Coordinates of C-alpha atoms in Angstrom, one line a residue:
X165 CA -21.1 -50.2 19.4
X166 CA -20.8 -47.2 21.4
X167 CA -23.4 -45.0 21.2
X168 CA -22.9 -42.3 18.5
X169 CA -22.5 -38.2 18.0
X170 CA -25.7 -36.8 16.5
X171 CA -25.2 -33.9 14.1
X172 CA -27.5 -31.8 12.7
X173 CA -27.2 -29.9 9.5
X174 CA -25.2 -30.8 7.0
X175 CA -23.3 -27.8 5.7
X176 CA -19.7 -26.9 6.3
X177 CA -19.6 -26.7 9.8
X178 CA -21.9 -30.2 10.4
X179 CA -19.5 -31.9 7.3
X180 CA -16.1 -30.8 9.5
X181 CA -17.7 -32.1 12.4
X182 CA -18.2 -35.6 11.4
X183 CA -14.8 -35.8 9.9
X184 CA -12.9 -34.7 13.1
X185 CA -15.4 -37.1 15.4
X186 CA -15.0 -40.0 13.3
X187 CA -11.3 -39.6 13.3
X188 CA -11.8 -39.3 16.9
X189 CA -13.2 -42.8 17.0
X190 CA -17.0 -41.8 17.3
X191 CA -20.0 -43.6 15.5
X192 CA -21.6 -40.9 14.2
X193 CA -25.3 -39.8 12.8
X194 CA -25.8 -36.8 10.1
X195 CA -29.0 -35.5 9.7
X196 CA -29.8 -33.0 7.5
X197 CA -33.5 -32.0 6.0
X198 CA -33.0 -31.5 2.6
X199 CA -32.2 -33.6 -0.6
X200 CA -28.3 -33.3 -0.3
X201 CA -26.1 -32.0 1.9
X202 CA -24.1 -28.9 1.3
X203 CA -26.4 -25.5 3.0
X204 CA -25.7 -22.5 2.2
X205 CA -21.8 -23.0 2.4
X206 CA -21.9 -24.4 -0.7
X207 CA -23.0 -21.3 -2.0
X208 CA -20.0 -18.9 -1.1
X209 CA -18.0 -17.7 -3.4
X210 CA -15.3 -15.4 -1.7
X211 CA -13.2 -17.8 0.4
X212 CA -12.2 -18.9 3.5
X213 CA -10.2 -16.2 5.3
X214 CA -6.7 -17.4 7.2
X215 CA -3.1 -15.8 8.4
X216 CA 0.6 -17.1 7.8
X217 CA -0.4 -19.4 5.3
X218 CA 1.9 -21.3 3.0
X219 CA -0.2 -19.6 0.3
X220 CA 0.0 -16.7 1.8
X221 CA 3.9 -16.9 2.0
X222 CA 4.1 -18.0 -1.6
X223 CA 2.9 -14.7 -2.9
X224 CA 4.7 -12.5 -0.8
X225 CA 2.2 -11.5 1.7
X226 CA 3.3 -10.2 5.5
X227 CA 0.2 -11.4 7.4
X228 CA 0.0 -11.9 11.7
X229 CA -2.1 -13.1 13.9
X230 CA -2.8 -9.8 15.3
X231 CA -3.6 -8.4 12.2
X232 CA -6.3 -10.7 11.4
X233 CA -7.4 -10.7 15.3
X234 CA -7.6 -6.8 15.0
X235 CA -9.8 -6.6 11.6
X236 CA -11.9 -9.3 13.0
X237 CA -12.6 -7.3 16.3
X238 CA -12.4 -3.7 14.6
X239 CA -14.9 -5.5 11.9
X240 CA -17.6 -6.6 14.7
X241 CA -17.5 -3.2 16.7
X242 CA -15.7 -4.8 19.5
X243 CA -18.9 -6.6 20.2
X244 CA -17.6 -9.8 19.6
X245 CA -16.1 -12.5 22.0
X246 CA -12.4 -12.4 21.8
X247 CA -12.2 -15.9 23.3
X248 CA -14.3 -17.0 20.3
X249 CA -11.9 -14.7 17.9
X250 CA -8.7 -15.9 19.3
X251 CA -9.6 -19.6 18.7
X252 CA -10.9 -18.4 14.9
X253 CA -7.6 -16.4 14.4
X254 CA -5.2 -19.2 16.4
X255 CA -7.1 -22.4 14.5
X256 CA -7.2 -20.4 11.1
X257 CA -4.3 -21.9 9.1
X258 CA -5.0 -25.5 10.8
X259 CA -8.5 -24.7 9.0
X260 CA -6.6 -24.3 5.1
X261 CA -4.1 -27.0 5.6
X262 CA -7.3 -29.4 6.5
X263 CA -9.2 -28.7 3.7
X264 CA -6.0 -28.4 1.6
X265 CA -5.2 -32.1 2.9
X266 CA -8.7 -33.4 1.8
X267 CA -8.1 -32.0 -1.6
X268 CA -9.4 -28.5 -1.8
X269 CA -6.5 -26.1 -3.7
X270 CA -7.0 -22.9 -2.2
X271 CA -3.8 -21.8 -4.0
X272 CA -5.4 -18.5 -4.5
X273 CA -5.9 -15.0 -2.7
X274 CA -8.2 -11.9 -2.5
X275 CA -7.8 -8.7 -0.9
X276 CA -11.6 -8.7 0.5
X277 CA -13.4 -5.6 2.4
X278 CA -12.5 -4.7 6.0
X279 CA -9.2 -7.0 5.8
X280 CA -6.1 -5.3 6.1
X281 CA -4.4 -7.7 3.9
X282 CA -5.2 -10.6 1.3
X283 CA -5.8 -13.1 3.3
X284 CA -9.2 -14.5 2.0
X285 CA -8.2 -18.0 0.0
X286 CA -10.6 -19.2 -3.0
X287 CA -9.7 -22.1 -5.4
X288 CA -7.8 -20.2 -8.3
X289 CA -10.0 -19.9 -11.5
X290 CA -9.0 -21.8 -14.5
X291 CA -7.9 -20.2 -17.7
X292 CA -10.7 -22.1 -19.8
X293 CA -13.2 -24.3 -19.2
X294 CA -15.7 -24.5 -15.9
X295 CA -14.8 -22.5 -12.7
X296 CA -15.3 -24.2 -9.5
X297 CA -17.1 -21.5 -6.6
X298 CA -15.2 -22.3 -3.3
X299 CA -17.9 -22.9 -0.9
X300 CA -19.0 -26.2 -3.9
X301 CA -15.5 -27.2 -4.1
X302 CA -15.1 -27.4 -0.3
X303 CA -18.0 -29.1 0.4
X304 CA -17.4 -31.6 -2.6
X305 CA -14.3 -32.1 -1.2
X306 CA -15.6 -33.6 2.4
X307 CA -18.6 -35.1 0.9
X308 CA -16.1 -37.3 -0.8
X309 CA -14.1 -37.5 3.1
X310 CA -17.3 -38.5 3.8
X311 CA -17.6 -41.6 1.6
X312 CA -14.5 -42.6 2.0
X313 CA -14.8 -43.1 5.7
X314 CA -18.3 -44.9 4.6
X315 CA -16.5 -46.7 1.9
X316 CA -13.6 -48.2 4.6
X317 CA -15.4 -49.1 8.0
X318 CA -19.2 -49.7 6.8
X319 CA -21.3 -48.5 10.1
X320 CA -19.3 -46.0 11.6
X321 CA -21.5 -43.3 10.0
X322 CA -25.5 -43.4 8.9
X323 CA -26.4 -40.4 7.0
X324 CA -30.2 -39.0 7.2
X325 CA -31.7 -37.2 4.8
X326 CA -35.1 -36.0 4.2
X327 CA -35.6 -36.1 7.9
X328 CA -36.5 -33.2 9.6
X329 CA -35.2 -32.7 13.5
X330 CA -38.4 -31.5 15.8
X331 CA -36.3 -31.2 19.2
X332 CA -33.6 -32.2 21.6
X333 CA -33.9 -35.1 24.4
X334 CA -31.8 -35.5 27.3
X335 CA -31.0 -37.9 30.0
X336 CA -30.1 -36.5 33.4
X337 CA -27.7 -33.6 33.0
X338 CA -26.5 -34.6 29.3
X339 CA -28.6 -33.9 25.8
X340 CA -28.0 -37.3 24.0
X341 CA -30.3 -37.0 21.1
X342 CA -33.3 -35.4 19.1
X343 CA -36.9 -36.5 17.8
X344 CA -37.1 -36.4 14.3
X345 CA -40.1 -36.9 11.7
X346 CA -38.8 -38.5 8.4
X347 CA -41.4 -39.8 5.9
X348 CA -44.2 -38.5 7.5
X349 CA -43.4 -40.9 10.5
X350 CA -41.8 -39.5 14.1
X351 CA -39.3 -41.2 15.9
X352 CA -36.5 -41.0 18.7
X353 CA -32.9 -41.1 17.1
X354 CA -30.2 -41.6 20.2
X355 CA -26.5 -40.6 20.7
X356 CA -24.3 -39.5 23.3
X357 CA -24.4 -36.0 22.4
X358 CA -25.7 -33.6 20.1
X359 CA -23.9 -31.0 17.3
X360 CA -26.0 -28.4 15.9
X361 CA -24.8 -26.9 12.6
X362 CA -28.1 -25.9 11.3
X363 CA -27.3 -22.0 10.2
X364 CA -28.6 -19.2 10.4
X365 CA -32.5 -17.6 10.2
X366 CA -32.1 -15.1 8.1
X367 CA -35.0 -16.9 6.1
X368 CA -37.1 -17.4 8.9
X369 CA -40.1 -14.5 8.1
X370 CA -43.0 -16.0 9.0
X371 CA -45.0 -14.3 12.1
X372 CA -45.4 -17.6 14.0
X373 CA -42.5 -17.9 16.1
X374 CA -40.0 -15.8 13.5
X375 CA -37.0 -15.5 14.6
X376 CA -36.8 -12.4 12.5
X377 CA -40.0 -11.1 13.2
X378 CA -39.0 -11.1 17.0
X379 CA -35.3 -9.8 16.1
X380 CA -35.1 -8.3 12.8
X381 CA -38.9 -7.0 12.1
X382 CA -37.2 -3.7 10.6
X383 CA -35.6 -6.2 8.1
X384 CA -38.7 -8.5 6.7
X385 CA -38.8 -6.6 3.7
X386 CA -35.7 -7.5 2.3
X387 CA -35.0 -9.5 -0.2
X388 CA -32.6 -12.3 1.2
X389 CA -29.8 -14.7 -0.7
X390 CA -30.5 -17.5 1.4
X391 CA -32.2 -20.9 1.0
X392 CA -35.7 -21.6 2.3
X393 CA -34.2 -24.3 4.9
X394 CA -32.5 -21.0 6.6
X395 CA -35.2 -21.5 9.5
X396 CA -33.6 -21.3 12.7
X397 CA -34.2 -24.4 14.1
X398 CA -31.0 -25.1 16.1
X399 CA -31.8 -21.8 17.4
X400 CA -35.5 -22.4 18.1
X401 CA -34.7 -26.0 19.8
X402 CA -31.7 -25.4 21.9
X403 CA -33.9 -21.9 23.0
X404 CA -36.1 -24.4 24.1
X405 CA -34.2 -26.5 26.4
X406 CA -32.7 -23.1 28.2
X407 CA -29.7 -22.8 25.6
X408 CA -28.6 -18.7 25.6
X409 CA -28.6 -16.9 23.0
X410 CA -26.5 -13.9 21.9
X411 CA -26.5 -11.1 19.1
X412 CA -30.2 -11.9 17.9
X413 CA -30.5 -8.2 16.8
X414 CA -27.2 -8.3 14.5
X415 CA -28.3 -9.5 10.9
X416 CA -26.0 -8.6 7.9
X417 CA -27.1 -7.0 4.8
X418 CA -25.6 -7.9 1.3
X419 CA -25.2 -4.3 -0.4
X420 CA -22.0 -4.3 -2.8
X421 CA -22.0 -5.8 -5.9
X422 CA -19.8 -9.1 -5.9
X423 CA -19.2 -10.6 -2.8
X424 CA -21.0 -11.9 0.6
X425 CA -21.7 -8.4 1.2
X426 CA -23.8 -7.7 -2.4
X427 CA -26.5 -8.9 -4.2
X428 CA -27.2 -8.9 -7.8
X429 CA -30.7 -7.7 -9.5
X430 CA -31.7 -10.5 -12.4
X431 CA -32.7 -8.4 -15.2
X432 CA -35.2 -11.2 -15.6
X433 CA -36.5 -11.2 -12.4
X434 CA -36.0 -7.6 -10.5
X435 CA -38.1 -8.6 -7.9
X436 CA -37.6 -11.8 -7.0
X437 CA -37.7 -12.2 -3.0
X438 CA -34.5 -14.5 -3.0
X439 CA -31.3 -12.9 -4.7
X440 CA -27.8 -14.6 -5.6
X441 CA -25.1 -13.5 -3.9
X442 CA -22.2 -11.6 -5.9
X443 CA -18.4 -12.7 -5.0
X444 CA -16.8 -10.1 -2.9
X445 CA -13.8 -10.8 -4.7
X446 CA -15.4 -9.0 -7.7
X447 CA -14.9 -6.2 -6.0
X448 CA -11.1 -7.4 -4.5
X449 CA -10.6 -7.5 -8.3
X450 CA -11.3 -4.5 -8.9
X451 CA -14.8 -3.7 -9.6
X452 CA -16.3 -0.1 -8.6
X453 CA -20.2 0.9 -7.5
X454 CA -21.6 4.2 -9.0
X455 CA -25.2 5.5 -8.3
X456 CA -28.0 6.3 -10.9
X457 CA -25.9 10.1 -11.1
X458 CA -23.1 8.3 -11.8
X459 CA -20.8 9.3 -8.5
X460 CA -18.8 6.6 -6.8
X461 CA -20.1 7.0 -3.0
X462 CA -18.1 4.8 -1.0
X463 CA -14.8 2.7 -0.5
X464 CA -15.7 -0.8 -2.3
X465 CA -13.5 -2.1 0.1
X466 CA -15.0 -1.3 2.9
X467 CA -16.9 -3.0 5.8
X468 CA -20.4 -4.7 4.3
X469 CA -22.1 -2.7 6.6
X470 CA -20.4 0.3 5.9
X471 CA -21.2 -0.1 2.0
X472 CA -24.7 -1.3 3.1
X473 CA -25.6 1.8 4.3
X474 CA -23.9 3.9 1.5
X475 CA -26.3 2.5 -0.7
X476 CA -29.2 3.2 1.1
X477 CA -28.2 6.9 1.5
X478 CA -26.5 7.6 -1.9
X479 CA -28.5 5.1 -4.2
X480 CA -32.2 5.4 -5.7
X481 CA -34.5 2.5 -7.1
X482 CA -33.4 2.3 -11.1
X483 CA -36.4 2.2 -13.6
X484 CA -35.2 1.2 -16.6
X485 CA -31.9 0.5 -17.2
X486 CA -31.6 -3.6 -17.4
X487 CA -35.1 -4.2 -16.2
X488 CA -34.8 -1.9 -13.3
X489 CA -34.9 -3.0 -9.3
X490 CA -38.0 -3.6 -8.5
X491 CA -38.0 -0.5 -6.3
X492 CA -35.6 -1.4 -4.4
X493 CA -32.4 0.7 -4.4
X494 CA -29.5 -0.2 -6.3
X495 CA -25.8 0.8 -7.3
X496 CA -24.3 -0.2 -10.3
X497 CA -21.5 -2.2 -10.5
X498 CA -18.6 -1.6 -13.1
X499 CA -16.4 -4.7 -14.3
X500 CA -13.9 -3.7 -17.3
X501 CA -11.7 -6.9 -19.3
X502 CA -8.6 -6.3 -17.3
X503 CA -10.5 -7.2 -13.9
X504 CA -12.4 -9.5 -15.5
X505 CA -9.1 -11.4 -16.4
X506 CA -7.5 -11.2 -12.5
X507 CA -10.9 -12.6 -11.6
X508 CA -10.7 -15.6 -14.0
X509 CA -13.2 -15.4 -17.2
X510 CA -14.7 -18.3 -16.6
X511 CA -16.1 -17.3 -12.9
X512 CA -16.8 -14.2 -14.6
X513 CA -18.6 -15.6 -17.5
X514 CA -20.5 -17.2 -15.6
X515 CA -22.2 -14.0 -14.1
X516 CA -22.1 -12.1 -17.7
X517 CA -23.0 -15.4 -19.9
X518 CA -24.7 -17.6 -17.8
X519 CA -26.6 -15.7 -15.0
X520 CA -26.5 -12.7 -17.7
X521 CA -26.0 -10.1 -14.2
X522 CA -23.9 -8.3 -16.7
X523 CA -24.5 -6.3 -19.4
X524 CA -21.4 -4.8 -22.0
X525 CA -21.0 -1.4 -23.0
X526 CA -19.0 -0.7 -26.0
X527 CA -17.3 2.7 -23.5
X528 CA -18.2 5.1 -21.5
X529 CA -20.2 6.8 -23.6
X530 CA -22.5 4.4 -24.3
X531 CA -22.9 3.2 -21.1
X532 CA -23.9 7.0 -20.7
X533 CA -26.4 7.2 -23.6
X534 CA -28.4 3.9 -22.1
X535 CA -28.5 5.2 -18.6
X536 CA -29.1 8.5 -18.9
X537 CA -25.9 9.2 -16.6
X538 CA -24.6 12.8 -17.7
X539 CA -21.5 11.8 -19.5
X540 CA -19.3 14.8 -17.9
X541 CA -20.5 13.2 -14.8
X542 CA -19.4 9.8 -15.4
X543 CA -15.9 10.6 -17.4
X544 CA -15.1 13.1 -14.8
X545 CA -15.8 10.4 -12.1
X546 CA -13.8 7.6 -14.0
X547 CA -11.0 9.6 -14.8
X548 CA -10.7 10.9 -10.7
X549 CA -10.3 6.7 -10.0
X550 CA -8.1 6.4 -12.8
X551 CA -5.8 9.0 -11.3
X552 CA -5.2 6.9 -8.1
X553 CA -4.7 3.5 -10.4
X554 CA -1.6 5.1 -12.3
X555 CA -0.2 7.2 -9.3
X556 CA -1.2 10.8 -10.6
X557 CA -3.2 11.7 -8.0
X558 CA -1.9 13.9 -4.9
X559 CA -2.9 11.7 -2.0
X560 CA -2.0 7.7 -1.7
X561 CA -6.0 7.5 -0.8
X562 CA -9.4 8.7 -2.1
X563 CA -11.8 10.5 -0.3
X564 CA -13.3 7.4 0.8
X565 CA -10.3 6.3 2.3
X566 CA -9.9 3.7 -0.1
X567 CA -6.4 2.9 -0.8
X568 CA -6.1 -0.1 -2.9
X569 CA -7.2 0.3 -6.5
X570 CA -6.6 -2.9 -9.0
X571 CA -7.3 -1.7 -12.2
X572 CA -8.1 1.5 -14.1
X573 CA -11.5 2.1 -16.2
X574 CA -10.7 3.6 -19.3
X575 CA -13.1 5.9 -21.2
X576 CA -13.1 4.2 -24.7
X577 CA -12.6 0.5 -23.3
X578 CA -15.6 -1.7 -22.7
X579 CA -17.4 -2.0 -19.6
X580 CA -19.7 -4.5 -17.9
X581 CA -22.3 -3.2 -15.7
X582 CA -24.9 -4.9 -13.5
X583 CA -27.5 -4.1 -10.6
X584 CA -27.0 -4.8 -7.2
X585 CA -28.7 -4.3 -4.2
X586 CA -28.7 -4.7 -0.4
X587 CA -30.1 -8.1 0.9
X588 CA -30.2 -10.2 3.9
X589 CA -27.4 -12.2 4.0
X590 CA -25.9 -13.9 7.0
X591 CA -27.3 -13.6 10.9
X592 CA -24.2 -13.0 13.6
X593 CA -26.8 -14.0 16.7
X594 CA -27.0 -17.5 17.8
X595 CA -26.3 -19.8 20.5
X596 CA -23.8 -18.8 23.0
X597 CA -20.5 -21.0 22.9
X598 CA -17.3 -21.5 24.8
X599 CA -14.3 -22.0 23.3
X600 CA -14.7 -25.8 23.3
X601 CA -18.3 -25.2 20.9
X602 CA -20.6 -26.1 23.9
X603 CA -23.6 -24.4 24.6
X604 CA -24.5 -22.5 27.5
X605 CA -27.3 -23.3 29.4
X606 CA -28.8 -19.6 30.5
X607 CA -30.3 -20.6 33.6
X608 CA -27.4 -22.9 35.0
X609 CA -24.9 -19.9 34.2
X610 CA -22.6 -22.9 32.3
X611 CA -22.7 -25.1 29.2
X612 CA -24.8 -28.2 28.8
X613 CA -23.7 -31.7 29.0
X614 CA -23.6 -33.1 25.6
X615 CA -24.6 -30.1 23.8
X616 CA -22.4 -28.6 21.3
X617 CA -22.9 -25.8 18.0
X618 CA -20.7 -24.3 15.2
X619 CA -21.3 -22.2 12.5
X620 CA -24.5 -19.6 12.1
X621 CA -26.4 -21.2 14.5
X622 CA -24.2 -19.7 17.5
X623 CA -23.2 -16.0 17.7
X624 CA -20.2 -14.0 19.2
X625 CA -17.4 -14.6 17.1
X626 CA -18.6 -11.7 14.1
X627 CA -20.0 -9.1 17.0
X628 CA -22.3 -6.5 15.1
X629 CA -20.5 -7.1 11.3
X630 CA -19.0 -10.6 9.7
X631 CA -15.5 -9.9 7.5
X632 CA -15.4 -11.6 4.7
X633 CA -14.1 -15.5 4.7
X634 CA -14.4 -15.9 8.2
X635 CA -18.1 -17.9 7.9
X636 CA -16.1 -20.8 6.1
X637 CA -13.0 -20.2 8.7
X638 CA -15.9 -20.3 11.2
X639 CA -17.5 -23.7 10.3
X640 CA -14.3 -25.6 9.8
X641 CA -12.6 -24.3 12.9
X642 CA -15.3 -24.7 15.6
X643 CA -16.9 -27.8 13.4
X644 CA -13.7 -29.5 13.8
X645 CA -13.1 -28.7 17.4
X646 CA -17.3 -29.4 18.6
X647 CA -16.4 -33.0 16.6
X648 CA -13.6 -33.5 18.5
X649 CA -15.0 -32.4 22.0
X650 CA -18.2 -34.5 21.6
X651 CA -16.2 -37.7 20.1
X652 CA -14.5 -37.4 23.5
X653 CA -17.8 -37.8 25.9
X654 CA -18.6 -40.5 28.1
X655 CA -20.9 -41.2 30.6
X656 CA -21.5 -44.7 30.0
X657 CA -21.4 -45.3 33.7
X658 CA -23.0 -42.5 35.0
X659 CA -25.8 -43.7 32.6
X660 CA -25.9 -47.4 33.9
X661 CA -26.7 -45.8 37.5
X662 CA -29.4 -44.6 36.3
X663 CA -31.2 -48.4 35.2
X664 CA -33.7 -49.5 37.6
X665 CA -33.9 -46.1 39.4
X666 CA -36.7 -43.8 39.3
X667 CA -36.0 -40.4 37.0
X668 CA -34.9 -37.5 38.9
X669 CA -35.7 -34.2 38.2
X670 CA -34.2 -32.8 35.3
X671 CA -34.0 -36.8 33.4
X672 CA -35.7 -37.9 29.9
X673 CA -36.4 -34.6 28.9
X674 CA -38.1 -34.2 25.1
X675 CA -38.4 -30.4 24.2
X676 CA -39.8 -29.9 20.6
X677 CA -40.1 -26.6 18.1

């Protein structure tokens, strides 16, 4: 058997990857340190972003690939690697139909902030019963790829969990496997090349070699919405063995009230360090932020980091009102029925019933009377939105520049309200890539042999701000294509010139973390 593709992580970007090299005839190894596989992709909730889709087509919407090139760059400051971005934007409806065609239905479309036009894709919410978040549904979907490829030729792929990877090795020129330590015990696992979709760091705090402490030390006190495994460790290794990196100093903040960009304060547990992360489709849908005085002070559509630093400025920590934030300072988020049915009750129920985010107020008024909020003060700042929902206003947008506006909040209808807060959500810095996912080597001025990374764990594709959807579009498009480029590699005679010779310089290198 040929020797096999090692991938590491086992989110959306390391799931993609194994499918494309297996299809490419590779043997393949997953490794992954947790329990199951899934990361934090299996987490979103907002979609996978994507132009001139069938979807897309199907309800009427004009979409180019200059349009979502434009947004993406406009989005990231112009910091980001076009290269990257035209291979994101080109590769995007590839991306859909290939989850589509392993049984995802992304039949559905949000309007999300910073995209010029719906183009987001989420699996459309049932009328009854149990909602399915997109990031679970999509990584359900090529778990069960997964099995089937395990179920039809036995030995083409050996899944690790549990197991821990501690560094890279390399033989000559190439990287062509890693050290790992699973039940306590330490081995050498070997391939022909190495794929590192391990994420991002943004829950790497501790002082001893933090990413975030040597990055993002204005940040630490955050509260974050990522899992513990968020470490870094792609990062830390390939930084190890020369890899550049790029961005380190660009880490997203979660600040609205439903989407990747927002994070909602549990009523139960204000100051819990780790928050869960609000659908930015909420907001798509229609939902508005207010501040304690109960003034709308941004665009909800806007960028994240845009709204982020709205509700530093315009929002104080709330005391009382649904257990408070924990000091931290919050907006709060209005939801009325009418968004609540574009949304799909039973995603929504799920915050209100379940999680209990939400809490129902009979109107306006007695949202007022529990708050506090000067009822003159909130009417008069409803019935200004509710102008631009029914066309009576002079101007076509706000005076946030917000031009889209779903649904209208009546005074006497009920409202749903919850906390949100800003939050460390998603890292944009990471391993420098080409456009084939391989990993530049900073002191050879070109990529390593071998070496490839997709997802969080590189940067350059987001620049200073990530857009909505385009962390899923991310992971599948360079998963797939670092799968297919390392399926391709061999050196199998190169290698066998090396038996009986004495190691050069450079050959059987073991770097750990």
């Amino acid at each position: 058997m040929a020797d096999p593709v090692i991938i590491v992580g086992g989110g959306l970007a390391g799931l993609s990857a194994t499918i494309e090299a297996l299809e490419g005839g590779a043997k393949v190894i997953l490794i992954d340190s947790e329990k199951s596989l899934g990361g934090n992709s299996a987490k979103a909730s907002s979609g996978i972003s994507a132009c001139n889709t069938e979807t897309q087509r199907k309800l009427g919407i004009e979409d180019s690939r200059d349009k979502f090139f434009g947004d993406t760059m406009s989005a990231g400051d112009r910091e980001n690697d076009p290269v990257l971005v035209n291979v994101l934007v080109d590769e995007s409806t590839d991306a859909v139909e290939f989850l589509e065609n392993n049984g995802v239905d992304l039949g559905d479309i949000n309007l999300c902030g910073g995209h010029s036009v719906p183009r987001t894709h989420w699996i459309p919410s049932p009328k009854e019963g149990k909602p399915k978040p997109v990031g679970f549904g999509i990584i359900s979907a090529l778990k069960d790829k997964v099995n089937q490829f395990n179920a039809s030729d036995p030995g083409k792929l050996e899944i690790l969990l549990e197991t821990k990877v501690v560094g890279l090795t390399s033989w000559n020129e190439y990287i062509t496997g890693v050290n790992v330590i699973t039940g306590g015990k330490k081995r050498e696992v070997e391939g022909k090349a190495v794929i590192l979709t391990t994420g991002g760091f943004s829950a790497d705090v501790k002082e001893d070699h933090s990413l975030m402490q040597e990055f993002a030390p204005d940040k630490l006190s955050l509260p974050t919405t990522n899992g513990a495994f968020a470490r870094g460790d792609g990062v830390k290794m390939a930084r190890a063995m020369g890899a550049e990196l790029i961005g380190m100093n660009k880490v997203q903040l979660i600040t609205l009230v439903k989407v990747h960009p927002t994070a909602f304060i549990d009523p139960a547990d204000p100051g819990a360090g780790t928050k869960f992360l609000a659908a930015e489709a909420l907001r798509g849908k229609g939902a508005i932020l207010i501040n304690s005085k109960g003034l709308r002070f941004g665009n909800e559509l806007g960028r994240r980091d845009y709204l982020t630093g709205r509700i530093q400025k315009e929002c104080q920590p709330i005391e009382k009102l649904q257990g408070g934030s924990a000091g931290l300072p919050a907006a709060l988020m209005l939801f009325n029925d009418e968004a609540a049915d574009s949304f799909g009750r039973p995603g929504f129920n799920f915050y209100y019933m379940i999680k209990k985010f939400f809490v129902k107020y009979d109107n306006a008024e007695a949202l007022s009377k529990s708050t506090g909020i000067d009822y003159s003060v909130l009417s008069k700042t409803l019935t200004a939105y509710n102008d631009f929902v029914v066309g009576k206003a002079d101007k076509k947008k706000d005076q946030f520049d917000k031009s889209t506006f779903p649904v209208a909040f009546p005074l006497d209808k009920p409202l749903y309200v919850a906390l949100v807060t800003p939050a460390i959500h998603y890292t944009m810095g990471g391993l420098k890539i080409d456009k084939n996912a391989e990993v530049f080597n900073e002191f050879m001025a070109k990529p390593f042999k071998g070496l490839f990374a997709a997802g969080e764990v590189t940067g350059g594709v987001h620049g200073s701000n990530r857009l909505a959807g385009n962390s899923l579009l991310e992971c599948v498009v360079f998963g797939r294509i670092a799968g297919r480029s390392a399926a391709k590699i061999d050196y199998s005679n190169e290698k066998s010139s090396f038996v009986g010779k004495p190691p050069i310089e450079g050959t059987a290198k073991h770097q750990e973390l």
